[in-house]
Amino acid sequence: SQWGEENLQALSIQEGEDVTMNCSYKTYTTVVQWYRQKSGKGPALIILIRSNEREKRSGRLRATLDTSSQSSSLSITGTLATDTAVYFCATEEGNYAQGLTFGLGTRVSVFP
Amino acid sequence: GPKVLQIPSHQIIDMGQMVTLNCDPVSNHLYFYWYKQILGQQMEFLVNFYNGKVMEKSKLFKDQFSVERPDGSYFTLKIQPTALEDSAVYFCASSPRLGESQNTLYFGAGTRLSVL
């Protein structure tokens, strides 16, 4: 998982496999956003899940949210080499003006 | 989709010099941010800027840092003087609105700052 870890998590998988990454957040949030950052680019939002949703799907992406344990997961089914990126979860920790608080990220490398 | 442009992509300067990082946010966005990311670490919030003023800043936003967006021009982050620990990738972001579930940020590709 992303928070509480000292180092960036890294996963290496083959194309076609599924992958799941986890994120734990520290304080109450009404929404968890998942961003993907490809090499040399800025992060880009890929899926957002609100506190009244337990699961959200978008194409090959599936996000879950458990507000009781303050954790979220992101799954990618049938990975492609183009899914290679660092994936961050992000939350709003109460003060919206502070933007988002990001986790350390999970580096996913998908090999053909 | 909407794009945020950052110029330059890489800047190398000597410690003690001044540096200005430039950001061209999405045209109809109102809220602008700078984040700092040291290699292998979390991306951390520096500052939020709205309507010509700093709305919120973190403890990372030292006295040597300043931001501005003169009308119609870039949103800039200036560091004067720079220190070795300022070496990082600085990401600019913008969003159209603020608030619960709406604080989706659009990021630029970052400026890698190397202070020697």
GROMACS .gro file of C-alpha atoms in nm:
model
  228
    1SER     CA    1   0.000   0.000   0.000
    2GLN     CA    2   0.107   0.358  -0.056
    3TRP     CA    3   0.087   0.539   0.274
    4GLY     CA    4   0.311   0.436   0.557
    5GLU     CA    5   0.566   0.281   0.323
    6GLU     CA    6   0.918   0.418   0.305
    7ASN     CA    7   0.980   0.332  -0.058
    8LEU     CA    8   0.790   0.347  -0.382
    9GLN     CA    9   0.616   0.014  -0.441
   10ALA     CA   10   0.707  -0.158  -0.765
   11LEU     CA   11   0.527  -0.432  -0.955
   12SER     CA   12   0.642  -0.607  -1.272
   13ILE     CA   13   0.390  -0.806  -1.471
   14GLN     CA   14   0.333  -0.942  -1.819
   15GLU     CA   15   0.083  -0.806  -2.066
   16GLY     CA   16  -0.258  -0.959  -2.019
   17GLU     CA   17  -0.222  -1.010  -1.647
   18ASP     CA   18  -0.437  -0.829  -1.395
   19VAL     CA   19  -0.287  -0.606  -1.127
   20THR     CA   20  -0.420  -0.458  -0.805
   21MET     CA   21  -0.261  -0.187  -0.596
   22ASN     CA   22  -0.368  -0.058  -0.259
   23CYS     CA   23  -0.375   0.273  -0.083
   24SER     CA   24  -0.442   0.363   0.279
   25TYR     CA   25  -0.515   0.723   0.370
   26LYS     CA   26  -0.476   0.898   0.698
   27THR     CA   27  -0.774   1.124   0.751
   28TYR     CA   28  -1.138   1.135   0.653
   29THR     CA   29  -1.199   1.207   0.288
   30THR     CA   30  -1.511   1.223   0.075
   31VAL     CA   31  -1.334   1.117  -0.239
   32VAL     CA   32  -1.030   0.917  -0.347
   33GLN     CA   33  -0.877   1.001  -0.680
   34TRP     CA   34  -0.636   0.776  -0.867
   35TYR     CA   35  -0.378   0.936  -1.094
   36ARG     CA   36  -0.144   0.777  -1.345
   37GLN     CA   37   0.192   0.928  -1.424
   38LYS     CA   38   0.378   0.808  -1.729
   39SER     CA   39   0.747   0.867  -1.771
   40GLY     CA   40   0.823   1.233  -1.843
   41LYS     CA   41   0.463   1.343  -1.795
   42GLY     CA   42   0.258   1.490  -1.514
   43PRO     CA   43  -0.003   1.286  -1.325
   44ALA     CA   44  -0.341   1.248  -1.492
   45LEU     CA   45  -0.667   1.151  -1.324
   46ILE     CA   46  -0.790   0.808  -1.433
   47ILE     CA   47  -1.069   0.729  -1.189
   48LEU     CA   48  -1.240   0.890  -0.893
   49ILE     CA   49  -1.447   0.717  -0.625
   50ARG     CA   50  -1.668   0.893  -0.372
   51SER     CA   51  -1.731   0.795  -0.012
   52ASN     CA   52  -2.086   0.679  -0.092
   53GLU     CA   53  -1.951   0.434  -0.352
   54ARG     CA   54  -1.790   0.101  -0.270
   55GLU     CA   55  -1.683   0.029  -0.623
   56LYS     CA   56  -1.636   0.223  -0.944
   57ARG     CA   57  -1.552   0.092  -1.288
   58SER     CA   58  -1.417   0.264  -1.594
   59GLY     CA   59  -1.314   0.043  -1.884
   60ARG     CA   60  -1.039  -0.188  -1.758
   61LEU     CA   61  -1.011   0.003  -1.431
   62ARG     CA   62  -1.187  -0.081  -1.109
   63ALA     CA   63  -1.155   0.120  -0.790
   64THR     CA   64  -1.285   0.022  -0.449
   65LEU     CA   65  -1.321   0.225  -0.136
   66ASP     CA   66  -1.359   0.112   0.224
   67THR     CA   67  -1.418   0.416   0.440
   68SER     CA   68  -1.416   0.213   0.762
   69SER     CA   69  -1.057   0.101   0.706
   70GLN     CA   70  -0.965   0.419   0.514
   71SER     CA   71  -0.833   0.224   0.220
   72SER     CA   72  -0.882   0.211  -0.152
   73SER     CA   73  -0.766  -0.020  -0.427
   74LEU     CA   74  -0.716   0.014  -0.799
   75SER     CA   75  -0.729  -0.288  -1.030
   76ILE     CA   76  -0.638  -0.302  -1.395
   77THR     CA   77  -0.756  -0.602  -1.590
   78GLY     CA   78  -0.586  -0.730  -1.903
   79THR     CA   79  -0.288  -0.499  -1.868
   80LEU     CA   80  -0.114  -0.354  -2.172
   81ALA     CA   81   0.240  -0.230  -2.208
   82THR     CA   82   0.093   0.120  -2.228
   83ASP     CA   83  -0.031   0.080  -1.869
   84THR     CA   84   0.332   0.109  -1.756
   85ALA     CA   85   0.332   0.407  -1.519
   86VAL     CA   86   0.335   0.515  -1.157
   87TYR     CA   87  -0.012   0.511  -1.001
   88PHE     CA   88  -0.096   0.746  -0.715
   89CYS     CA   89  -0.397   0.768  -0.494
   90ALA     CA   90  -0.489   1.114  -0.370
   91THR     CA   91  -0.730   1.251  -0.116
   92GLU     CA   92  -0.856   1.585   0.006
   93GLU     CA   93  -0.763   1.598   0.372
   94GLY     CA   94  -1.030   1.833   0.495
   95ASN     CA   95  -0.888   2.161   0.370
   96TYR     CA   96  -0.979   2.187   0.004
   97ALA     CA   97  -0.750   2.480  -0.048
   98GLN     CA   98  -0.454   2.253   0.016
   99GLY     CA   99  -0.527   2.062  -0.299
  100LEU     CA  100  -0.466   1.692  -0.284
  101THR     CA  101  -0.250   1.474  -0.062
  102PHE     CA  102  -0.075   1.209  -0.268
  103GLY     CA  103   0.049   0.866  -0.169
  104LEU     CA  104   0.399   0.746  -0.256
  105GLY     CA  105   0.274   0.569  -0.563
  106THR     CA  106   0.302   0.222  -0.711
  107ARG     CA  107   0.529   0.172  -1.010
  108VAL     CA  108   0.374  -0.078  -1.249
  109SER     CA  109   0.588  -0.214  -1.531
  110VAL     CA  110   0.405  -0.419  -1.791
  111PHE     CA  111   0.622  -0.628  -2.021
  112PRO     CA  112   0.507  -0.756  -2.361
  113GLY     CA  113  -0.793   1.692  -2.290
  114PRO     CA  114  -0.702   2.019  -2.121
  115LYS     CA  115  -0.330   2.077  -2.105
  116VAL     CA  116  -0.104   2.256  -1.861
  117LEU     CA  117   0.230   2.358  -2.009
  118GLN     CA  118   0.546   2.403  -1.807
  119ILE     CA  119   0.857   2.579  -1.924
  120PRO     CA  120   1.140   2.485  -1.910
  121SER     CA  121   1.138   2.108  -1.871
  122HIS     CA  122   1.479   2.113  -1.705
  123GLN     CA  123   1.670   2.393  -1.536
  124ILE     CA  124   2.021   2.373  -1.396
  125ILE     CA  125   2.146   2.655  -1.177
  126ASP     CA  126   2.408   2.730  -0.917
  127MET     CA  127   2.310   2.749  -0.553
  128GLY     CA  128   2.222   3.102  -0.451
  129GLN     CA  129   2.093   3.202  -0.793
  130MET     CA  130   1.734   3.297  -0.863
  131VAL     CA  131   1.513   3.074  -1.074
  132THR     CA  132   1.166   3.123  -1.218
  133LEU     CA  133   0.953   2.829  -1.320
  134ASN     CA  134   0.676   2.902  -1.565
  135CYS     CA  135   0.335   2.745  -1.602
  136ASP     CA  136   0.062   2.805  -1.856
  137PRO     CA  137  -0.251   2.664  -1.689
  138VAL     CA  138  -0.570   2.550  -1.858
  139SER     CA  139  -0.732   2.864  -1.994
  140ASN     CA  140  -1.061   2.870  -1.804
  141HIS     CA  141  -0.924   2.737  -1.476
  142LEU     CA  142  -0.927   2.953  -1.167
  143TYR     CA  143  -0.712   2.767  -0.913
  144PHE     CA  144  -0.343   2.712  -0.957
  145TYR     CA  145  -0.105   2.496  -0.762
  146TRP     CA  146   0.260   2.409  -0.730
  147TYR     CA  147   0.372   2.070  -0.605
  148LYS     CA  148   0.725   1.949  -0.534
  149GLN     CA  149   0.845   1.594  -0.592
  150ILE     CA  150   1.185   1.470  -0.486
  151LEU     CA  151   1.290   1.154  -0.670
  152GLY     CA  152   1.130   0.847  -0.516
  153GLN     CA  153   0.922   1.047  -0.272
  154GLN     CA  154   0.566   1.169  -0.253
  155MET     CA  155   0.446   1.464  -0.448
  156GLU     CA  156   0.392   1.739  -0.188
  157PHE     CA  157   0.171   2.043  -0.195
  158LEU     CA  158   0.348   2.380  -0.195
  159VAL     CA  159   0.092   2.647  -0.266
  160ASN     CA  160  -0.257   2.722  -0.396
  161PHE     CA  161  -0.319   3.051  -0.580
  162TYR     CA  162  -0.654   3.204  -0.663
  163ASN     CA  163  -0.771   3.547  -0.774
  164GLY     CA  164  -0.424   3.692  -0.757
  165LYS     CA  165  -0.349   3.571  -0.407
  166VAL     CA  166  -0.203   3.278  -0.219
  167MET     CA  167  -0.493   3.087  -0.067
  168GLU     CA  168  -0.296   2.828   0.118
  169LYS     CA  169   0.068   2.728   0.150
  170SER     CA  170   0.251   2.444   0.317
  171LYS     CA  171   0.558   2.458   0.540
  172LEU     CA  172   0.762   2.360   0.232
  173PHE     CA  173   0.678   2.698   0.081
  174LYS     CA  174   0.974   2.879   0.230
  175ASP     CA  175   1.022   3.255   0.250
  176GLN     CA  176   1.249   3.227  -0.054
  177PHE     CA  177   0.952   3.112  -0.263
  178SER     CA  178   0.701   3.341  -0.429
  179VAL     CA  179   0.423   3.298  -0.682
  180GLU     CA  180   0.240   3.531  -0.912
  181ARG     CA  181   0.033   3.544  -1.225
  182PRO     CA  182   0.035   3.885  -1.387
  183ASP     CA  183  -0.271   3.928  -1.610
  184GLY     CA  184  -0.268   3.708  -1.914
  185SER     CA  185   0.074   3.564  -1.847
  186TYR     CA  186   0.232   3.262  -1.689
  187PHE     CA  187   0.171   3.143  -1.336
  188THR     CA  188   0.522   3.148  -1.195
  189LEU     CA  189   0.714   3.006  -0.905
  190LYS     CA  190   1.023   3.203  -0.815
  191ILE     CA  191   1.290   3.081  -0.579
  192GLN     CA  192   1.541   3.340  -0.461
  193PRO     CA  193   1.795   3.239  -0.351
  194THR     CA  194   1.800   2.871  -0.435
  195ALA     CA  195   1.941   2.605  -0.203
  196LEU     CA  196   2.064   2.252  -0.272
  197GLU     CA  197   1.752   2.104  -0.116
  198ASP     CA  198   1.538   2.282  -0.374
  199SER     CA  199   1.648   2.026  -0.632
  200ALA     CA  200   1.332   1.841  -0.730
  201VAL     CA  201   1.067   1.820  -0.998
  202TYR     CA  202   0.812   2.097  -0.964
  203PHE     CA  203   0.465   2.030  -1.097
  204CYS     CA  204   0.215   2.298  -1.179
  205ALA     CA  205  -0.154   2.211  -1.170
  206SER     CA  206  -0.479   2.392  -1.225
  207SER     CA  207  -0.842   2.318  -1.151
  208PRO     CA  208  -1.165   2.482  -1.255
  209ARG     CA  209  -1.318   2.483  -0.909
  210LEU     CA  210  -1.257   2.399  -0.550
  211GLY     CA  211  -1.441   2.185  -0.307
  212GLU     CA  212  -1.566   1.844  -0.217
  213SER     CA  213  -1.527   1.593  -0.497
  214GLN     CA  214  -1.447   1.867  -0.739
  215ASN     CA  215  -1.083   1.925  -0.670
  216THR     CA  216  -0.959   1.741  -0.977
  217LEU     CA  217  -0.622   1.868  -1.079
  218TYR     CA  218  -0.473   1.894  -1.426
  219PHE     CA  219  -0.097   1.868  -1.412
  220GLY     CA  220   0.184   1.983  -1.634
  221ALA     CA  221   0.476   1.756  -1.719
  222GLY     CA  222   0.694   1.918  -1.454
  223THR     CA  223   1.015   2.118  -1.445
  224ARG     CA  224   1.319   1.934  -1.317
  225LEU     CA  225   1.526   2.180  -1.115
  226SER     CA  226   1.886   2.088  -1.043
  227VAL     CA  227   2.066   2.315  -0.798
  228LEU     CA  228   2.444   2.264  -0.802
   0.00000   0.00000   0.00000
